[in-house]
Amino acid sequence: MALSDLNPVERNEEGIAAVLGILKQQFGERFQTGEAIRSQHAHTTTYIPTQAPDGVVFAETTPEVQEIVRACAAHRVPVIAFGVGSSLEGHTNAPGGGISIDTSRMNRILSVNPQDLDCTVEPGVTREDLNRHLRDTGLFFPIDPGANASLGGMAATRASGTNAVRYGTMRENVLSLTAVMADGEAVTTGKRAKKSSAGYDLTRLLVGSEGTLGIITALTLRLQGIPQAISGGVCPFPSLEAACNTVIATIQMGIPVARIELVNALQMRAMKNYSKLDYPESPCLFVEFHGSDAGVAEQAETFGMIAEEQGGGPFLWTSVAEERTKLWKARHDAYWSSLTLRPGAKGLSTDVCVPISRLAECVTETEADIAEMGLIAPIVGHAGDGNFHVLVLMDVDKPEEIALAEKFVARLNMRAIAMEGTCTGEHGIGQGKVGFLRHELGHGVDVMRTIKQALDPLNIMNPGKILPAAG
């Protein structure tokens, strides 16, 4: 999809000028209009060009977010929420200008309820901040997208990550939230009860809405007990198909694997060199099990037998924390290790998700596509739920390379959709995948547009994202 296909957003110069004056008066030094800070709040971790807002406000409370939104609504000015800026599809860009609300100072942990296994936090708390705070309680928050993302941003993009196969995504782990809507009113979507059948599920509506319906200012999250024992390791395979078939068999046998991550041979080469791992340059699975001492040992042994049946192995596993940490640090550094495959290039990170029964087919076809198009593009995947990522390395100063990368991504997205999957398992739509949503959901896009118009009639909440241009 070309950037020219993006949903255009018209600038309201008069309204923007008025709001800049109002916010400067209300927030003083916490309102910034310098070029560097504005660009920082629209930076993208892909090739999509930066589209900076006109001002950045460092909000500290829900009432302050309400003030900002009301001022923007009164003058029809866009408002874009900003966490730590780790999103991947242009979510924080401001195509029509406007105001960026930085929630990093809304970083309080409001309550922890160990007996109920839940907590309430502000949106600027990061997942690492929360888990450090929880360490002495015997609990942890399991969603791990790799980056130290803010929890508000993770909810807004419906993030998941390496633990999703066992613990689910943000969709399953947000019990309720508070959000400021387009009219400046704050709404709380639920209580702390583990389930409810009271009315529409507003929590799920706002989780994954990417700031297009409201701005999250508090979240109540589900917590988990820290496992008694953890084991993990790496298993090499002769082919991607063999690795994927091992994943399918592991899930179908009901082995309660906590993480099962796929890397192809090219990605393994990069990780070996960057993270100094001593494993073959072949497709591998990184696997982790949570439970009791006896349980994790049994699960590791069973997985090893399944892998052996597919021609894989040996499965080298350990319960030593330091050794496991090295493995998962290497996995989380996959993006940085990939950049060493083509020094000076930038990466276009994309993801799709398919039913697990189609994973081997989709991954092998994708790898063949990469070879046919002459791309350098390693593959990693949260294989346990059918989700995988491709990082296309390219020279962003060469239009022909951007065009080739876009062609590849389009083919990948349509391949996943044809296999009854999705064009994005966890990155979200943002700007980068706007052109594929109708292919995936059809008339569902029109229903989304109706909801957007009802809740945000002035189209001020992160406009130009998710929904393709009407017509």
XYZ file of C-alpha atoms in Angstrom:
471
model
C 0.000 0.000 0.000
C 1.352 3.403 -0.973
C 1.352 6.307 1.462
C -0.739 8.224 -1.070
C -3.603 5.823 -0.275
C -3.762 6.915 3.370
C -6.887 8.526 4.745
C -6.207 12.275 4.329
C -6.738 14.637 7.263
C -7.276 18.320 6.546
C -5.417 20.840 8.712
C -7.493 23.358 10.663
C -4.986 26.208 10.893
C -7.284 28.615 12.737
C -8.334 26.023 15.297
C -4.763 24.854 15.849
C -3.588 28.413 16.485
C -6.347 28.916 19.055
C -5.597 25.647 20.888
C -1.857 26.369 21.010
C -2.606 29.608 22.856
C -5.059 27.964 25.262
C -2.756 25.089 26.191
C 0.267 27.330 26.653
C -1.710 29.382 29.127
C -3.073 26.316 30.958
C 0.058 24.147 31.107
C 3.035 26.515 30.894
C 6.307 24.592 30.605
C 4.452 21.286 30.347
C 3.318 22.366 26.872
C 6.061 22.268 24.259
C 6.135 23.362 20.615
C 9.840 22.925 19.778
C 10.521 21.110 16.508
C 12.695 18.393 18.078
C 10.185 17.356 20.719
C 7.306 17.459 18.238
C 9.189 15.188 15.827
C 10.062 12.832 18.668
C 6.357 12.447 19.425
C 5.580 11.367 15.889
C 8.652 9.279 15.158
C 7.980 5.929 13.581
C 9.974 2.722 13.858
C 9.334 1.957 10.205
C 9.786 3.800 6.926
C 6.527 5.802 7.166
C 7.583 9.483 7.218
C 7.210 11.453 10.443
C 4.162 13.742 10.569
C 4.688 15.904 13.641
C 1.955 17.386 15.859
C 1.840 21.140 16.473
C 2.311 20.816 20.224
C 2.979 18.274 22.987
C 1.314 18.347 26.414
C 2.711 16.352 29.326
C -0.515 15.465 31.132
C -0.446 14.213 34.729
C -4.078 13.429 35.605
C -7.357 12.359 34.015
C -8.908 15.839 34.551
C -5.969 17.369 32.667
C -6.533 15.015 29.740
C -10.178 16.076 29.832
C -9.180 19.758 29.671
C -6.971 19.134 26.662
C -9.587 17.105 24.787
C -12.308 19.685 25.487
C -10.115 22.478 24.130
C -9.359 20.444 21.016
C -13.019 19.513 20.550
C -14.107 23.139 20.848
C -11.781 24.080 17.975
C -11.935 20.829 15.945
C -8.247 20.027 16.434
C -6.831 16.469 16.320
C -5.531 14.896 19.528
C -3.119 11.938 19.560
C -2.113 9.917 22.628
C 1.585 9.069 23.085
C 3.078 6.450 25.413
C 6.725 5.605 24.697
C 6.510 5.588 20.899
C 7.252 1.895 20.332
C 4.312 1.235 17.987
C 5.128 0.083 14.467
C 2.470 1.291 12.024
C 2.569 5.084 12.278
C 0.100 5.207 15.189
C 1.532 8.424 16.696
C 1.773 10.395 13.459
C -0.294 13.588 13.135
C -1.314 13.769 9.447
C -3.526 16.794 10.115
C -1.354 18.298 12.827
C -2.867 18.784 16.264
C -1.898 18.026 19.847
C 0.050 15.045 21.202
C -0.824 14.065 24.776
C 2.254 12.504 26.373
C 1.129 10.184 29.204
C 4.621 9.295 30.492
C 4.066 11.322 33.686
C 0.851 9.419 34.400
C 2.969 6.610 35.810
C 1.460 5.755 39.180
C 0.522 2.254 40.268
C -2.802 3.065 41.912
C -3.525 -0.241 43.644
C -2.431 -3.872 43.806
C -4.874 -6.510 45.051
C -2.846 -9.720 45.557
C -5.800 -11.793 46.780
C -7.789 -10.913 43.656
C -4.791 -11.132 41.286
C -5.334 -7.684 39.799
C -3.967 -4.150 39.874
C -4.916 -0.680 38.647
C -2.340 1.530 36.966
C -2.078 4.753 35.015
C -1.294 4.475 31.282
C 2.320 5.680 31.488
C 3.407 2.741 33.667
C 5.549 0.396 31.578
C 5.380 -3.377 31.813
C 8.887 -3.505 33.321
C 7.955 -0.837 35.910
C 4.923 -2.888 36.924
C 6.784 -6.175 37.229
C 9.520 -4.567 39.342
C 6.811 -3.228 41.659
C 5.110 -6.649 41.843
C 8.265 -8.683 42.484
C 7.759 -9.017 46.266
C 4.088 -9.981 45.913
C 4.731 -13.254 44.097
C 2.752 -11.956 41.103
C 3.651 -10.724 37.632
C 2.034 -9.226 34.551
C 2.685 -11.674 31.703
C 2.193 -9.696 28.485
C 5.621 -9.162 26.940
C 5.765 -7.521 23.487
C 9.550 -7.195 23.680
C 9.777 -3.425 23.888
C 9.338 -1.819 27.310
C 6.046 -0.361 26.150
C 3.613 1.651 28.247
C 0.591 -0.311 29.431
C -1.769 2.312 28.029
C -0.178 1.948 24.615
C -0.230 -1.846 24.882
C -3.972 -1.733 25.567
C -4.587 0.778 22.784
C -2.888 -1.464 20.211
C -4.123 -4.759 21.703
C -0.519 -5.906 22.102
C 0.590 -9.426 22.940
C 4.039 -11.014 22.586
C 6.023 -14.072 23.516
C 3.802 -15.249 26.421
C 0.502 -14.952 24.542
C 0.195 -18.668 23.811
C -0.297 -19.329 27.539
C -1.531 -16.039 29.021
C -3.385 -14.408 26.125
C -3.129 -10.854 24.802
C -4.060 -7.470 26.249
C -7.643 -8.247 25.213
C -7.820 -11.020 27.819
C -5.815 -9.219 30.492
C -7.519 -5.814 30.759
C -10.446 -6.146 33.179
C -11.603 -2.547 32.815
C -10.288 0.890 31.964
C -10.959 4.592 32.239
C -10.857 6.638 29.055
C -11.482 10.249 28.094
C -13.845 10.314 25.147
C -14.016 12.818 22.281
C -16.426 15.104 24.156
C -14.041 15.341 27.122
C -16.105 13.090 29.385
C -14.349 10.276 31.266
C -15.904 6.814 31.170
C -15.020 3.771 33.292
C -15.886 0.593 31.443
C -16.263 -1.859 34.318
C -15.402 -2.953 37.842
C -12.842 -5.418 39.209
C -15.081 -8.466 38.938
C -13.597 -11.239 36.812
C -16.684 -11.360 34.626
C -19.782 -9.295 33.881
C -22.794 -9.422 31.576
C -23.789 -5.807 32.263
C -24.372 -4.091 28.930
C -22.050 -3.557 25.996
C -18.427 -4.627 26.420
C -16.894 -1.156 26.290
C -13.569 -2.464 27.588
C -13.059 -4.632 24.505
C -14.264 -1.822 22.264
C -11.542 0.512 23.530
C -8.787 -2.117 23.766
C -7.289 -2.100 20.291
C -8.968 1.138 19.166
C -5.546 2.832 18.819
C -6.705 6.109 20.364
C -9.360 6.646 17.685
C -12.281 6.440 20.152
C -10.818 7.647 23.451
C -7.627 8.192 25.431
C -6.922 5.623 28.147
C -6.082 7.184 31.528
C -6.259 4.122 33.845
C -6.333 0.336 33.479
C -7.255 -2.560 35.749
C -5.159 -5.563 34.772
C -5.248 -9.288 35.450
C -2.108 -10.637 37.206
C -0.579 -14.118 37.421
C 1.364 -15.984 40.072
C 5.107 -16.290 39.450
C 5.683 -19.960 38.515
C 7.443 -22.223 40.996
C 9.762 -23.421 38.236
C 10.647 -22.317 34.707
C 12.579 -24.282 32.112
C 13.471 -23.353 28.568
C 15.801 -23.928 25.714
C 16.465 -23.953 21.983
C 15.781 -26.719 19.490
C 17.176 -26.694 15.897
C 15.278 -28.162 12.900
C 16.191 -29.200 9.368
C 13.451 -26.981 7.866
C 10.896 -24.327 8.712
C 8.141 -26.812 7.931
C 9.493 -29.294 10.492
C 9.684 -26.557 13.143
C 6.123 -25.409 12.412
C 4.793 -28.971 12.485
C 6.417 -29.422 15.899
C 4.600 -26.318 17.135
C 1.282 -27.650 15.841
C 1.804 -31.058 17.468
C 2.854 -29.456 20.770
C -0.280 -27.309 20.935
C -2.594 -30.107 19.804
C -1.212 -32.435 22.516
C -2.179 -29.868 25.131
C 1.327 -29.254 26.453
C 0.956 -25.990 28.450
C 3.900 -24.265 26.775
C 4.412 -20.681 28.000
C 6.453 -19.463 25.022
C 7.275 -21.127 21.713
C 9.116 -18.807 19.354
C 10.145 -19.562 15.768
C 13.253 -18.128 14.086
C 14.307 -18.974 10.546
C 17.876 -19.742 9.492
C 18.656 -16.164 8.442
C 17.405 -14.778 11.744
C 19.397 -17.398 13.621
C 22.562 -16.331 11.790
C 21.981 -12.736 12.878
C 21.259 -13.737 16.489
C 24.342 -15.962 16.685
C 26.597 -13.127 15.595
C 24.908 -10.353 17.582
C 24.162 -12.215 20.833
C 27.036 -14.722 20.683
C 24.826 -17.812 20.742
C 26.300 -21.243 20.062
C 23.562 -22.863 17.968
C 23.325 -24.061 14.346
C 22.358 -21.590 11.612
C 19.100 -23.423 10.985
C 15.434 -22.851 11.814
C 15.016 -23.060 15.593
C 12.323 -22.963 18.242
C 12.893 -21.076 21.501
C 10.678 -22.748 24.095
C 9.757 -22.071 27.737
C 7.618 -23.985 30.246
C 6.101 -22.729 33.516
C 4.906 -24.859 36.442
C 6.310 -27.142 39.138
C 9.796 -28.649 39.081
C 8.445 -32.013 37.997
C 5.969 -30.476 35.569
C 8.430 -28.369 33.584
C 10.870 -31.287 33.348
C 8.130 -33.560 32.004
C 6.953 -30.917 29.521
C 10.496 -30.363 28.251
C 11.027 -34.108 27.809
C 7.740 -34.521 25.911
C 8.516 -31.560 23.665
C 11.949 -33.046 22.911
C 10.320 -36.288 21.746
C 7.881 -34.421 19.494
C 10.743 -32.425 17.975
C 12.752 -35.619 17.391
C 9.833 -37.147 15.473
C 10.033 -34.134 13.099
C 13.785 -34.522 12.624
C 14.626 -31.782 15.111
C 17.031 -31.667 18.005
C 18.799 -32.051 20.163
C 16.565 -29.956 22.439
C 18.949 -28.328 24.902
C 17.005 -26.981 27.867
C 17.843 -25.518 31.254
C 16.138 -24.318 34.427
C 19.056 -22.017 35.315
C 17.697 -18.456 35.325
C 20.859 -16.799 33.982
C 21.027 -19.126 30.976
C 17.344 -18.642 30.177
C 17.718 -14.880 30.462
C 20.505 -14.933 27.868
C 18.296 -16.855 25.436
C 15.318 -14.536 25.773
C 17.518 -11.442 25.669
C 18.767 -12.718 22.310
C 15.177 -13.252 21.150
C 14.120 -9.761 22.237
C 17.156 -8.309 20.480
C 16.139 -9.943 17.194
C 15.329 -6.551 15.623
C 18.777 -5.145 16.399
C 20.553 -8.317 15.361
C 18.673 -8.283 12.043
C 20.003 -4.841 11.183
C 23.535 -6.290 11.130
C 22.566 -8.366 8.084
C 22.593 -5.186 5.998
C 24.512 -2.376 7.730
C 23.010 1.044 7.097
C 19.623 -0.301 6.108
C 16.384 0.318 7.975
C 13.814 -2.301 8.783
C 10.135 -2.484 7.872
C 8.660 -4.704 10.574
C 5.393 -6.377 9.653
C 3.320 -9.208 11.114
C 0.451 -11.507 10.215
C -1.386 -14.275 12.050
C -3.050 -17.413 10.676
C -4.829 -20.445 12.145
C -2.096 -22.632 13.573
C -2.935 -25.426 11.107
C -1.910 -23.088 8.255
C 1.276 -21.773 9.915
C 3.757 -24.072 8.143
C 2.190 -23.337 4.761
C 2.123 -19.580 5.305
C 5.681 -19.330 6.628
C 7.222 -21.499 3.906
C 5.375 -19.618 1.146
C 6.544 -16.343 2.674
C 10.157 -17.469 2.789
C 9.910 -18.516 -0.887
C 8.459 -15.092 -1.703
C 11.393 -13.380 0.029
C 13.856 -15.406 -2.044
C 11.989 -14.765 -5.299
C 11.934 -11.002 -4.701
C 15.597 -10.879 -3.711
C 14.932 -9.389 -0.276
C 16.894 -9.664 2.950
C 14.082 -10.320 5.426
C 14.504 -12.592 8.463
C 11.464 -14.229 10.087
C 10.590 -14.612 13.762
C 7.284 -15.737 15.169
C 5.090 -16.263 18.203
C 4.451 -19.632 16.641
C 2.183 -20.981 19.375
C -0.657 -18.722 18.256
C 0.103 -18.645 14.522
C 1.644 -15.151 14.579
C 4.919 -14.331 12.827
C 6.948 -11.245 11.945
C 9.095 -10.357 8.950
C 11.687 -7.553 9.027
C 12.335 -6.288 5.490
C 15.729 -4.548 5.330
C 15.868 -1.713 2.799
C 17.427 1.586 1.823
C 14.674 4.101 2.536
C 16.339 6.629 0.230
C 15.642 4.401 -2.762
C 11.978 4.562 -3.901
C 12.336 1.302 -5.813
C 13.266 -0.535 -2.600
C 10.319 0.961 -0.749
C 8.019 -0.092 -3.604
C 9.388 -3.646 -3.535
C 8.968 -3.846 0.248
C 5.384 -2.600 -0.019
C 4.671 -5.183 -2.717
C 6.027 -7.932 -0.483
C 3.992 -6.766 2.521
C 0.833 -6.595 0.400
C 1.376 -10.156 -0.810
C 2.030 -11.332 2.749
C -1.104 -9.653 4.093
C -3.319 -11.041 1.344
C -1.780 -14.511 1.791
C -2.663 -14.485 5.495
C -6.196 -13.195 4.847
C -6.728 -15.899 2.195
C -5.759 -18.489 4.811
C -8.524 -17.167 7.124
C -5.979 -15.169 9.100
C -5.360 -11.500 9.746
C -3.091 -8.831 8.272
C -1.850 -8.019 11.779
C -1.645 -10.260 14.822
C -0.363 -7.610 17.217
C 1.130 -4.515 15.529
C -2.260 -2.949 14.799
C -3.536 -1.105 11.731
C -2.396 2.495 12.326
C -1.528 4.017 8.958
C 0.568 1.205 7.556
C -2.175 -1.426 7.158
C -5.205 0.760 6.457
C -5.469 -0.574 2.916
C -5.992 -4.191 4.002
C -8.731 -3.910 6.611
C -11.638 -4.070 4.154
C -10.131 -7.150 2.486
C -10.158 -8.792 5.913
C -13.441 -7.566 7.403
C -15.570 -6.361 4.496
C -18.729 -4.589 5.702
C -17.316 -4.721 9.217
C -15.269 -1.639 8.282
C -18.514 0.282 7.699
C -19.777 -0.769 11.126
C -16.499 0.497 12.629
C -16.932 3.794 10.792
C -20.449 4.131 12.212
C -19.111 3.610 15.745
C -16.324 6.132 15.127
C -18.770 8.757 13.845
C -21.101 8.219 16.791
C -18.394 8.524 19.445
C -16.179 11.056 17.665
C -18.398 13.097 15.301
C -15.749 15.785 14.830
C -13.079 13.166 13.954
C -10.506 14.598 16.369
C -9.330 11.369 18.030
C -6.187 10.184 16.220
C -7.697 10.777 12.761
C -6.322 9.042 9.693
C -5.736 5.731 11.503
C -7.409 2.306 11.150
C -10.256 3.339 8.853
C -9.611 3.694 5.114
C -10.878 6.756 3.296
C -14.624 6.610 2.616
C -15.764 6.114 -0.925
